[in-house]
């Protein structure tokens, strides 16, 4: 059996360090906004090559708090990719603004910068590029577009910890960036967690208040804040795992290279094009296949677990069935939802497993050819 992702493997690899982190926090007896959170925020800001990091409760809160801190709300529009996890859209809806969807480039699966103009209106305030599957979005034309129209750029980097675009880390490419530390992400904790990175000191200050009841100091509440804080225990675990992130990402790149070499030219299989200048971190290894469901079933019969990210795009979800979003037709998004398949990927996957998966993928079509 080859699992899609072995989440428990990171604990087995780092057990002594993680257990020590647990004991350190327990012995200290300080669990909220303590020194582990501060230390992690400093370390993660340095890692992303930015000035500030603000730990929050999860990736969705990171996105909605940034929009709130930018005073984006009712009457405003925010450009989002059609092809993304629904959290990108929900954050916009949560602050009362309207998501305006743009179809992806069919080769990179990421937001197509050529379509930004068609989504622009006098109400547009921001754009949220998503570094989907760990592949940085094409930032250069997007940043130029945002600059020309006075829009804020909020990166959704929930799947791309450590990726780079033109030698700069994601997290520092726009005005602010949002991360998730959900256990399955490239940098994940053992529960929920998230963070915002930015070089804007004023924005960072607002975010520190907003995440903590709008409070600059105890029992003074200047803003209508929320309670969404990364906790000390998770921060202590994240510090241990952050030290391993580059090695793990390198490992993912090696495995992705194996996959891409072996699957290139296999009939029916398309692999995503990596945008020029970007160094992805392969959160997911997503291929396309016209008979995706048959391929997934075939893999399952071979003992291989594959997943679909995502079977239902946000605009087809019940949550947006009554409207609440804008945008033209999204034919590429719809087609991707029918054709994408995520193969097993993770730093603890073996080359033998990757070869076995590639053998199985290749066998689907040789079987079909024999049958024809
Ligand atoms: C995981 C994810 C989020 C949300 O993160 P949570 O921590 O689960 O709230 C947002 N955007 C994308 C692209 C994600 O993959």
XYZ file of C-alpha atoms and ligand atoms in Angstrom:
387
model
C 0.000 0.000 0.000
C 1.402 3.436 -0.974
C -0.439 6.139 1.013
C -1.063 9.574 -0.469
C 0.824 11.214 2.424
C 2.328 9.722 5.583
C 1.602 12.524 8.072
C 2.924 10.514 11.023
C 6.382 10.143 9.434
C 7.540 13.594 10.566
C 6.919 12.684 14.205
C 8.844 9.432 13.821
C 11.744 11.373 12.257
C 11.837 14.139 14.864
C 10.454 12.488 17.979
C 13.246 13.442 20.445
C 13.212 17.114 19.387
C 9.407 17.327 19.303
C 9.072 15.631 22.694
C 11.633 18.055 24.123
C 9.669 21.002 22.698
C 6.500 19.643 24.314
C 8.205 19.288 27.702
C 9.712 22.773 27.444
C 6.272 24.362 26.940
C 4.631 22.219 29.627
C 7.361 22.971 32.166
C 7.076 26.683 31.483
C 3.282 26.632 31.737
C 2.659 29.535 29.338
C 0.450 28.650 26.387
C -0.846 31.763 24.610
C 1.275 34.521 23.003
C 4.361 33.454 24.884
C 8.010 33.233 23.970
C 7.681 30.230 21.631
C 5.272 32.194 19.447
C 7.554 35.226 19.443
C 10.583 33.087 18.605
C 8.771 31.258 15.809
C 7.491 34.541 14.376
C 11.046 35.871 14.240
C 12.420 32.682 12.724
C 9.680 32.389 10.104
C 9.959 36.078 9.141
C 13.705 35.577 8.609
C 13.029 32.419 6.614
C 10.608 34.287 4.328
C 13.016 37.261 4.118
C 10.462 39.726 5.519
C 10.285 42.058 8.523
C 7.217 40.753 10.318
C 5.375 37.518 10.990
C 2.105 37.325 12.916
C 0.995 33.866 14.090
C -2.760 33.250 13.874
C -5.208 30.388 14.352
C -5.257 29.011 10.793
C -4.753 29.882 7.127
C -8.314 31.055 6.534
C -8.084 33.516 9.434
C -4.726 34.732 8.100
C -6.430 35.682 4.821
C -9.538 37.270 6.317
C -7.542 39.197 8.946
C -5.270 40.690 6.291
C -8.270 41.854 4.253
C -9.839 43.277 7.410
C -6.614 45.028 8.374
C -6.601 46.613 4.904
C -10.164 47.870 5.513
C -11.496 45.786 2.653
C -15.201 45.115 3.179
C -18.737 45.531 1.838
C -18.854 47.084 -1.636
C -15.265 46.074 -2.399
C -14.137 43.444 -4.882
C -11.138 41.126 -4.613
C -9.779 39.182 -7.598
C -9.253 35.481 -6.789
C -8.340 32.409 -8.841
C -11.200 30.146 -9.931
C -8.942 27.144 -9.371
C -8.138 27.171 -5.655
C -9.166 25.769 -2.293
C -12.399 27.429 -1.167
C -10.674 29.213 1.765
C -9.295 31.830 -0.650
C -12.857 32.800 -1.561
C -14.337 32.416 1.931
C -11.896 34.956 3.363
C -13.185 37.568 0.910
C -16.809 36.691 1.659
C -16.160 36.755 5.429
C -15.143 40.417 5.369
C -18.224 41.258 3.299
C -16.382 41.860 0.029
C -17.091 40.068 -3.268
C -14.722 37.506 -4.803
C -14.226 38.057 -8.540
C -12.955 34.860 -10.132
C -10.399 34.507 -12.905
C -9.701 31.303 -14.846
C -6.215 29.740 -14.601
C -3.610 29.286 -17.286
C -4.249 25.709 -18.483
C -0.512 24.907 -18.403
C 0.444 26.236 -14.933
C -3.013 25.752 -13.274
C -2.373 29.142 -11.629
C -4.066 32.498 -12.118
C -3.652 33.723 -15.703
C -2.220 37.269 -15.517
C -3.623 38.058 -18.980
C -7.165 37.742 -17.606
C -6.724 40.213 -14.719
C -7.851 43.154 -16.825
C -11.208 41.495 -17.531
C -11.876 41.179 -13.769
C -11.029 44.790 -12.932
C -13.713 47.292 -11.908
C -13.825 50.589 -10.047
C -14.534 48.546 -6.876
C -11.472 46.285 -7.112
C -9.240 46.664 -4.037
C -6.956 43.658 -4.035
C -5.849 40.499 -5.813
C -5.034 37.188 -4.116
C -2.601 35.078 -6.160
C -2.483 31.497 -4.854
C 0.778 29.559 -5.106
C -1.258 26.455 -5.816
C 0.255 22.981 -5.371
C 3.471 24.730 -4.234
C 4.021 26.433 -7.626
C 4.517 30.189 -7.315
C 2.002 32.159 -9.371
C 3.395 34.322 -12.171
C 4.056 37.338 -9.975
C 5.888 39.733 -12.286
C 2.968 40.668 -14.575
C 0.566 40.445 -11.636
C 2.585 42.892 -9.514
C 2.863 45.304 -12.446
C -0.911 45.128 -12.961
C -1.617 45.692 -9.255
C 0.780 48.624 -9.108
C -0.781 50.231 -12.187
C -4.265 50.046 -10.649
C -3.426 50.704 -6.987
C -4.409 47.216 -5.809
C -3.102 45.367 -2.769
C -1.476 41.985 -3.426
C -2.152 39.322 -0.790
C -0.364 36.045 -1.460
C -2.142 32.842 -0.500
C 1.008 30.869 0.281
C -0.769 28.107 2.241
C 0.692 25.453 -0.087
C 4.072 26.992 -0.813
C 6.274 27.447 2.302
C 9.813 27.932 0.990
C 9.047 28.270 -2.734
C 10.816 31.058 -4.608
C 9.930 33.303 -7.520
C 12.846 35.082 -9.242
C 15.074 34.089 -6.282
C 12.755 35.644 -3.693
C 10.793 33.602 -1.207
C 7.040 33.554 -1.374
C 5.752 35.435 1.651
C 7.559 38.608 0.644
C 6.363 39.053 -2.938
C 3.262 41.175 -2.284
C 1.996 43.472 0.486
C 1.218 40.547 2.765
C 1.174 36.761 2.550
C -0.867 34.116 4.312
C 0.302 30.685 5.426
C -1.454 27.659 6.849
C 0.230 25.139 9.144
C -2.501 22.521 8.741
C -0.774 19.149 9.371
C -0.596 18.100 5.707
C 1.073 21.303 4.438
C 4.807 21.461 3.651
C 5.291 23.092 7.067
C 2.535 21.739 9.266
C 1.904 21.660 12.997
C -0.011 19.069 15.033
C -3.335 20.859 14.925
C -4.453 24.106 13.310
C -2.157 27.085 12.840
C -1.427 29.919 10.445
C 0.631 33.062 9.948
C 0.853 36.300 8.030
C 4.124 37.729 6.723
C 4.641 41.337 5.652
C 7.198 44.129 5.459
C 4.555 46.738 6.356
C 5.049 47.667 10.033
C 1.710 49.441 10.360
C -0.194 46.512 8.865
C 1.683 44.124 11.162
C 0.721 46.196 14.185
C -2.973 46.179 13.216
C -2.835 42.430 12.666
C -1.276 41.821 16.101
C -4.201 43.681 17.624
C -6.898 42.142 15.408
C -5.870 38.555 16.223
C -6.062 39.336 19.952
C -9.455 40.996 20.572
C -8.355 44.221 18.896
C -6.137 44.841 21.863
C -2.789 46.656 21.910
C -2.475 45.891 25.657
C -4.487 43.942 28.187
C -8.078 45.242 28.541
C -7.636 48.045 26.045
C -9.643 47.301 22.867
C -9.241 49.772 20.017
C -10.399 47.585 17.115
C -13.235 45.087 16.580
C -10.876 42.141 16.764
C -11.217 38.385 16.927
C -9.535 35.605 18.873
C -7.228 33.838 16.424
C -3.775 33.113 17.802
C -1.119 30.557 17.037
C -0.493 28.844 20.382
C 2.837 28.242 22.071
C 2.755 24.472 21.852
C 2.208 24.529 18.079
C 4.827 27.278 17.709
C 7.361 25.139 19.593
C 6.661 22.203 17.244
C 6.874 24.471 14.200
C 10.314 25.723 15.276
C 11.587 22.147 15.230
C 10.049 21.455 11.829
C 11.105 24.770 10.259
C 14.737 23.699 10.681
C 13.974 20.699 8.433
C 11.835 22.498 5.837
C 14.541 23.159 3.229
C 15.724 19.541 3.295
C 12.163 18.292 3.016
C 11.440 20.638 0.119
C 14.641 19.475 -1.626
C 13.477 15.919 -1.202
C 10.092 16.803 -2.736
C 11.924 18.395 -5.699
C 13.969 15.228 -6.264
C 10.837 13.100 -6.203
C 9.011 15.541 -8.506
C 11.925 15.315 -10.947
C 11.577 11.506 -10.919
C 7.841 11.779 -11.534
C 8.186 14.338 -14.338
C 10.924 12.377 -16.119
C 9.077 9.106 -15.928
C 5.650 10.489 -16.833
C 6.757 12.777 -19.681
C 5.370 11.373 -22.901
C 3.025 8.861 -21.259
C -0.113 9.062 -23.431
C -2.916 11.061 -21.807
C -0.785 12.371 -18.941
C -0.091 16.115 -18.649
C 2.217 17.561 -15.995
C 2.043 21.234 -14.951
C 4.432 23.704 -16.545
C 6.608 25.456 -13.973
C 6.446 29.242 -14.476
C 9.770 30.738 -15.593
C 11.925 31.968 -12.713
C 10.051 30.013 -10.079
C 11.264 27.193 -7.884
C 8.227 25.216 -6.675
C 8.071 23.142 -3.491
C 5.661 20.479 -4.810
C 3.101 20.500 -2.019
C 1.130 18.318 -4.424
C 2.170 16.436 -7.548
C -0.822 17.055 -9.767
C -1.195 15.495 -13.178
C -4.073 15.706 -15.629
C -5.648 12.804 -17.428
C -8.746 12.744 -19.658
C -9.908 9.524 -17.917
C -9.015 10.697 -14.408
C -11.599 8.615 -12.554
C -10.576 5.425 -14.352
C -6.933 6.157 -13.561
C -7.702 6.787 -9.888
C -9.600 3.507 -9.651
C -6.806 1.645 -11.448
C -4.268 3.084 -8.978
C -6.453 2.102 -6.030
C -6.547 -1.456 -7.390
C -2.724 -1.338 -7.463
C -2.676 -0.285 -3.773
C -1.884 3.368 -4.533
C -3.823 6.200 -2.931
C -4.375 9.249 -5.151
C -6.498 12.318 -4.360
C -8.291 15.076 -6.252
C -7.531 18.759 -5.517
C -10.232 19.811 -5.993
C -13.250 17.868 -7.252
C -15.612 20.834 -6.894
C -14.277 24.343 -7.572
C -15.567 27.104 -5.261
C -18.026 28.495 -7.836
C -19.701 25.047 -8.086
C -19.944 24.576 -4.312
C -23.260 24.927 -2.495
C -21.771 27.824 -0.545
C -21.726 29.941 -3.716
C -24.757 28.373 -5.437
C -26.903 31.414 -4.622
C -24.311 33.801 -6.065
C -22.118 35.971 -3.856
C -19.303 35.983 -6.402
C -18.582 37.560 -9.756
C -16.698 36.516 -12.830
C -17.119 35.197 -16.330
C -17.458 31.519 -17.184
C -14.596 29.421 -15.795
C -14.139 26.688 -18.427
C -10.501 25.899 -17.559
C -11.326 25.616 -13.843
C -14.206 23.262 -14.671
C -12.007 21.142 -16.919
C -9.262 20.889 -14.290
C -11.812 19.718 -11.719
C -12.641 16.833 -14.076
C -9.060 15.938 -14.997
C -6.642 16.598 -12.099
C -5.213 13.807 -9.980
C -2.721 14.230 -7.118
C -0.201 11.387 -6.880
C 1.525 10.386 -3.616
C 4.027 13.082 -2.555
C 5.901 13.934 0.611
C 9.427 14.092 2.023
C 9.192 10.565 3.412
C 8.131 8.892 0.181
C 10.706 6.501 -1.344
C 11.994 6.488 -4.935
C 10.777 2.894 -5.202
C 7.278 4.081 -4.367
C 7.468 6.820 -7.007
C 8.625 4.245 -9.560
C 5.794 1.916 -8.596
C 3.267 4.754 -9.016
C 4.728 5.661 -12.436
C 4.642 2.000 -13.521
C 0.976 1.844 -12.552
C 0.086 5.118 -14.324
C 1.872 3.933 -17.486
C 0.149 0.538 -17.318
C -3.323 2.093 -17.548
C -2.729 3.159 -21.104
C -0.890 0.084 -22.271
C -3.883 -1.909 -21.019
C -6.254 0.406 -22.864
C -4.183 0.067 -26.065
C -4.185 -3.713 -25.813
C -7.941 -3.662 -25.361
C -8.444 -1.390 -28.399
C -4.988 24.998 3.348
C -5.310 26.186 2.544
C -5.920 27.331 3.099
C -6.511 27.372 4.468
O -5.711 27.005 5.510
P -6.362 26.457 6.869
O -5.235 26.498 7.827
O -6.863 25.084 6.598
O -7.458 27.391 7.253
C -6.054 28.458 2.306
N -5.665 28.454 1.023
C -5.118 27.367 0.440
C -4.694 27.450 -0.984
C -4.939 26.192 1.175
O -4.413 25.116 0.587
